[in-house]
Coordinates of C-alpha atoms and ligand atoms in Angstrom, one line a residue:
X1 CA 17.6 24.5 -27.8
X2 CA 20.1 27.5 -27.7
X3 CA 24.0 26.4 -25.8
X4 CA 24.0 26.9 -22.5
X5 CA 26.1 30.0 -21.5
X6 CA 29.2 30.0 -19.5
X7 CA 28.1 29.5 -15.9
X8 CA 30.8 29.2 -12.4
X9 CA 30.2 26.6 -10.0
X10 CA 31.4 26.4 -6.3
X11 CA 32.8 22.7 -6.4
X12 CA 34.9 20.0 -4.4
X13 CA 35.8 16.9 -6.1
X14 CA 34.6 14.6 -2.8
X15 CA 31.0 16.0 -2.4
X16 CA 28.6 13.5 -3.1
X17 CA 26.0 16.8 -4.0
X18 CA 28.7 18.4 -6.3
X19 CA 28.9 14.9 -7.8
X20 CA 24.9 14.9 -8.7
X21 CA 25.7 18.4 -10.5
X22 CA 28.7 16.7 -12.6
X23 CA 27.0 13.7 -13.6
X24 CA 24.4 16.2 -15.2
X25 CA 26.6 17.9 -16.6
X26 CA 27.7 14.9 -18.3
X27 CA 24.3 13.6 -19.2
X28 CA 23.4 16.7 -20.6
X29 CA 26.6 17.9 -22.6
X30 CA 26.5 21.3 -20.7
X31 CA 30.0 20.4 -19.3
X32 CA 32.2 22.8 -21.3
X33 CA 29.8 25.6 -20.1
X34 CA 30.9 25.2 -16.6
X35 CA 34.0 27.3 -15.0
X36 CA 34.7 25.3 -11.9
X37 CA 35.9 27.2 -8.7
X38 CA 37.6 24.8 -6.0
X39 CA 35.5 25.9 -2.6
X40 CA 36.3 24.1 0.4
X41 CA 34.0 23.4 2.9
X42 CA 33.0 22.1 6.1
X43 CA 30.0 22.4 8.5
X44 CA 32.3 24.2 11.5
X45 CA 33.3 27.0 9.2
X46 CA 32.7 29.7 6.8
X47 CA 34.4 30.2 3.5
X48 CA 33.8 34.0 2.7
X49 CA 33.8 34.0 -1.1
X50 CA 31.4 30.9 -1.3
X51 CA 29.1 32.7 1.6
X52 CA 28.9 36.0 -0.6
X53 CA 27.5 33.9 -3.5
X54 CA 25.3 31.3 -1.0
X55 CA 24.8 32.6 2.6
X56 CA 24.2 29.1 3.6
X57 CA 27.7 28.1 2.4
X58 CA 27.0 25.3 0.6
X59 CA 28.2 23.7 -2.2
X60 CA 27.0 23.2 -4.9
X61 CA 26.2 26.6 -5.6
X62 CA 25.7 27.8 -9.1
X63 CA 26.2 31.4 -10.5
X64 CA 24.2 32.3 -13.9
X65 CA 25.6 35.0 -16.2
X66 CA 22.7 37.1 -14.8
X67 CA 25.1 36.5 -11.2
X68 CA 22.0 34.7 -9.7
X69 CA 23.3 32.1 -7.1
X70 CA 21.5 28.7 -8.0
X71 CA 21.5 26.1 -5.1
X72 CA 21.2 23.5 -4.1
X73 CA 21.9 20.6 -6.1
X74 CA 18.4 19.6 -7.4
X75 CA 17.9 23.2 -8.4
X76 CA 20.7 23.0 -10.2
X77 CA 20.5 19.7 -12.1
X78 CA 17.0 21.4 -13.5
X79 CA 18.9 24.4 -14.5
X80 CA 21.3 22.5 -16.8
X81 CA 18.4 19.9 -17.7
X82 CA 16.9 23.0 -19.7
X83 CA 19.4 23.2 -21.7
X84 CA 19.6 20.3 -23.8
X85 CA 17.2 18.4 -26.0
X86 CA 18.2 14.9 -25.0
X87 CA 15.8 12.9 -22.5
X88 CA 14.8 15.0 -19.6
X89 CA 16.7 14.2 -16.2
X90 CA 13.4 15.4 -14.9
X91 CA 10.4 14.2 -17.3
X92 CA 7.7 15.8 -18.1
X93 CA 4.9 13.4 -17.4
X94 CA 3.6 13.5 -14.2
X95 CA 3.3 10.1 -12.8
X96 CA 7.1 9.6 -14.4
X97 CA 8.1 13.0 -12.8
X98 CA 6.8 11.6 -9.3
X99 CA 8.8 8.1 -9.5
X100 CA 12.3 10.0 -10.0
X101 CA 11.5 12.6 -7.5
X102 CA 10.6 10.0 -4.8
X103 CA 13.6 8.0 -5.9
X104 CA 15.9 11.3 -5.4
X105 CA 14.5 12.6 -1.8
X106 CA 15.0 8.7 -0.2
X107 CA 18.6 9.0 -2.0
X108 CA 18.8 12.9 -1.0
X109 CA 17.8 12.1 2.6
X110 CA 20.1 9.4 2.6
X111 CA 23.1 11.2 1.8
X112 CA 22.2 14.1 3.8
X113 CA 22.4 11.0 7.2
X114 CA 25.8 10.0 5.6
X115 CA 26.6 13.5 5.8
X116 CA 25.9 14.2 9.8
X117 CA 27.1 10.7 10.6
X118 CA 30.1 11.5 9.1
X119 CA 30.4 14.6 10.8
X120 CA 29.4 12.9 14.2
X121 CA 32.4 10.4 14.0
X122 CA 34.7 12.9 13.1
X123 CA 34.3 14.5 16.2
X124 CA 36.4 13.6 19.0
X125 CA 35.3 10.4 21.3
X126 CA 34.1 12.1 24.2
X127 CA 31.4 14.7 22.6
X128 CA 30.0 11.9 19.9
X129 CA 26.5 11.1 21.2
X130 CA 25.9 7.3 21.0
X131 CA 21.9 8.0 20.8
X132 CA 23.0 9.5 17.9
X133 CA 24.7 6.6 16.4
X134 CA 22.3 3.9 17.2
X135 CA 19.5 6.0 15.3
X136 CA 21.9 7.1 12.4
X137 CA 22.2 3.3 12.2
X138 CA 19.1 2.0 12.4
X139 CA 17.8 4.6 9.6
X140 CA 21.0 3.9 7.2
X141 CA 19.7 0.2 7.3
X142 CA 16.0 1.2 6.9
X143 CA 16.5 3.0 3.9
X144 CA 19.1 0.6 2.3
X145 CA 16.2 -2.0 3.1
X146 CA 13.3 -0.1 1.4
X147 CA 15.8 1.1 -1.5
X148 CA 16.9 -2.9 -1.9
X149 CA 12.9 -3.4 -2.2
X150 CA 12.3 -1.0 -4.4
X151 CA 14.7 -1.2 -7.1
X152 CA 13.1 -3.6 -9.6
X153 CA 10.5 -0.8 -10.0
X154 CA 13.4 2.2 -10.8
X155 CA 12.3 3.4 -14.4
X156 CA 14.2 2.2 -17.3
X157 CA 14.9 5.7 -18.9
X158 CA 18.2 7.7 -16.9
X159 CA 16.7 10.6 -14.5
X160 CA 17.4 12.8 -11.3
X161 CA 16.4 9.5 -9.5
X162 CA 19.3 7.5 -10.7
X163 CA 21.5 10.1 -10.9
X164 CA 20.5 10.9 -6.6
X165 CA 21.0 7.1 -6.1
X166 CA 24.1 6.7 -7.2
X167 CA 25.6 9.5 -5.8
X168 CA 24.2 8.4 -2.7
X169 CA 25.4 4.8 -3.0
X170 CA 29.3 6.0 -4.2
X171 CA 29.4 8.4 -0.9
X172 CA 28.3 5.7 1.2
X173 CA 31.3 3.8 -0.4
X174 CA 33.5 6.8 -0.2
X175 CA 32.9 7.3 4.0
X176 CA 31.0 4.3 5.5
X177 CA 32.6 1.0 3.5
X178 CA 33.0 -0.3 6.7
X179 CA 29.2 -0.8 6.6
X180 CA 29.7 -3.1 3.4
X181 CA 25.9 -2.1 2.5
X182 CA 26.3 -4.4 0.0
X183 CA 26.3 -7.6 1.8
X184 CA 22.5 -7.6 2.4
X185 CA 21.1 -5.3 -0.8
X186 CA 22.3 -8.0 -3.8
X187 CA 19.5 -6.6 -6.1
X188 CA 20.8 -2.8 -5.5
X189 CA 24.4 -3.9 -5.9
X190 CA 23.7 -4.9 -9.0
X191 CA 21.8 -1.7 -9.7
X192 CA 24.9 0.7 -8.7
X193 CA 27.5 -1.9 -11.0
X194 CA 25.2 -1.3 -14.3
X195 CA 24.9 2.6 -13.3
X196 CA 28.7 3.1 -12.3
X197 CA 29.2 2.0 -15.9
X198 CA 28.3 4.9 -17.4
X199 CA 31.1 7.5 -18.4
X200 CA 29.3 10.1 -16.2
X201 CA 29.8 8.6 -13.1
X202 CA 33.1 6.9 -14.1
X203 CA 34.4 10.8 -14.5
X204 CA 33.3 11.5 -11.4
X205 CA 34.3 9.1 -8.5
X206 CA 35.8 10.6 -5.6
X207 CA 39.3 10.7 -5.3
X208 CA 40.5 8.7 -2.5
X209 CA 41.8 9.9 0.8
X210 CA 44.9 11.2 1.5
Ligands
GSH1 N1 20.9 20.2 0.1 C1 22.2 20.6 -0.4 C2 23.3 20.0 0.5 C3 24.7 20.6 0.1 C4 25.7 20.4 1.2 O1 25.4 20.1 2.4 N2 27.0 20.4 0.8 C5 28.1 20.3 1.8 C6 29.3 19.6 1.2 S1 29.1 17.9 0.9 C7 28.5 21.6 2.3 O2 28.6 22.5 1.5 N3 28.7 21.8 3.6 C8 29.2 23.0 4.1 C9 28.4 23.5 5.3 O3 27.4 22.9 5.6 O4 28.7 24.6 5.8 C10 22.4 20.2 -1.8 O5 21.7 19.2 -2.3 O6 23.1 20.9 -2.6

């Protein structure tokens, strides 16, 4: 498999989507490749540069050599899967291929609620909408509950689906710990302990607020 070439990425050290693109990075030794620009963010405003490159002004947003803008994250993580000839992050056999891309849209989805929810409580008092809340709430627990069910049958073998979940389990850490998720999910607990052992996600954790 020929190197990777050099590559920029849009990238904040807090987003729990930037953090899916690191850890592959990692995983897949295409690390040194990557220029990293700092682009911050936020769903109010623009950021011009990051808007020429991706006109929904997201981040993560990839630029190849070719200047093609790769987003979002998923895309991306293929893109540096290619190019390395480790174990796939997304595996060629179908029925294997299906179980991490499952495991990555519950994860994806429920980052994506952190995400708005987030946003929602940052807003002041009087505009939050409590209908809001309640079903953010009961959906945060619903999927905890169905991931906390599920997690004896994760595969084995390191994929997107891992890497989604435990992104999605450190943001939820990062913003919500007042939730302590962990309290009724034992079995996934000790699913995001054995994962957060791994140097890529130990290079990655969020710095903490300040
Ligand atoms: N589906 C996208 C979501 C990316 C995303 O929403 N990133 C946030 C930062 S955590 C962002 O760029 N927000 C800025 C905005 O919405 O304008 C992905 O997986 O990459």
């Amino acid at each position: 498999m020929a190197t990777m070439p050099k590559v920029k990425l849009h990238w904040s050290p807090k987003s729990p989507y930037v953090r899916k693109v690191m850890v592959a990075a990692h995983e897949t030794g295409t690390l040194p490749a990557i220029e990293l620009t700092r682009s911050v963010v936020a769903m109010t405003g623009t950021n011009e540069p990051l808007m020429r490159d991706n006109p929904l002004n997201k981040i993560p947003t990839l630029i190849t050599p070719e200047g093609t803008a790769l987003f979002d994250s998923m895309v991306i993580c293929e893109y540096l899967d290619h190019w390395h000839d480790g174990p796939k992050l997304f595996p060629n056999d179908f029925d294997e291929r299906m179980r991490a891309l499952r495991w990555h849209a519950l994860a994806q989805g429920f980052t994506d609620l952190l995400i708005f929810w987030n946003n929602e409580r940052n807003r002041p008092p009087a505009q939050q909408s409590a209908e809001l809340h309640a079903a953010w709430g009961k959906k945060f627990s619903a999927a905890l509950d169905v991931m906390e069910r599920d997690i004896g049958s994760m595969p084995q073998a390191f994929n997107i689906g891992h890497i989604g979940l435990g992104c999605a389990l450190g943001y939820a850490d990062f913003r919500f710990s007042d939730k302590a998720w962990r309290n009724n999910h034992p079995a996934l607990a000790a699913w995001f302990a054995g994962i957060m052992e791994r140097p890529s996600f130990q290079a990655t954790i969020p710095p903490a607020e300040g």
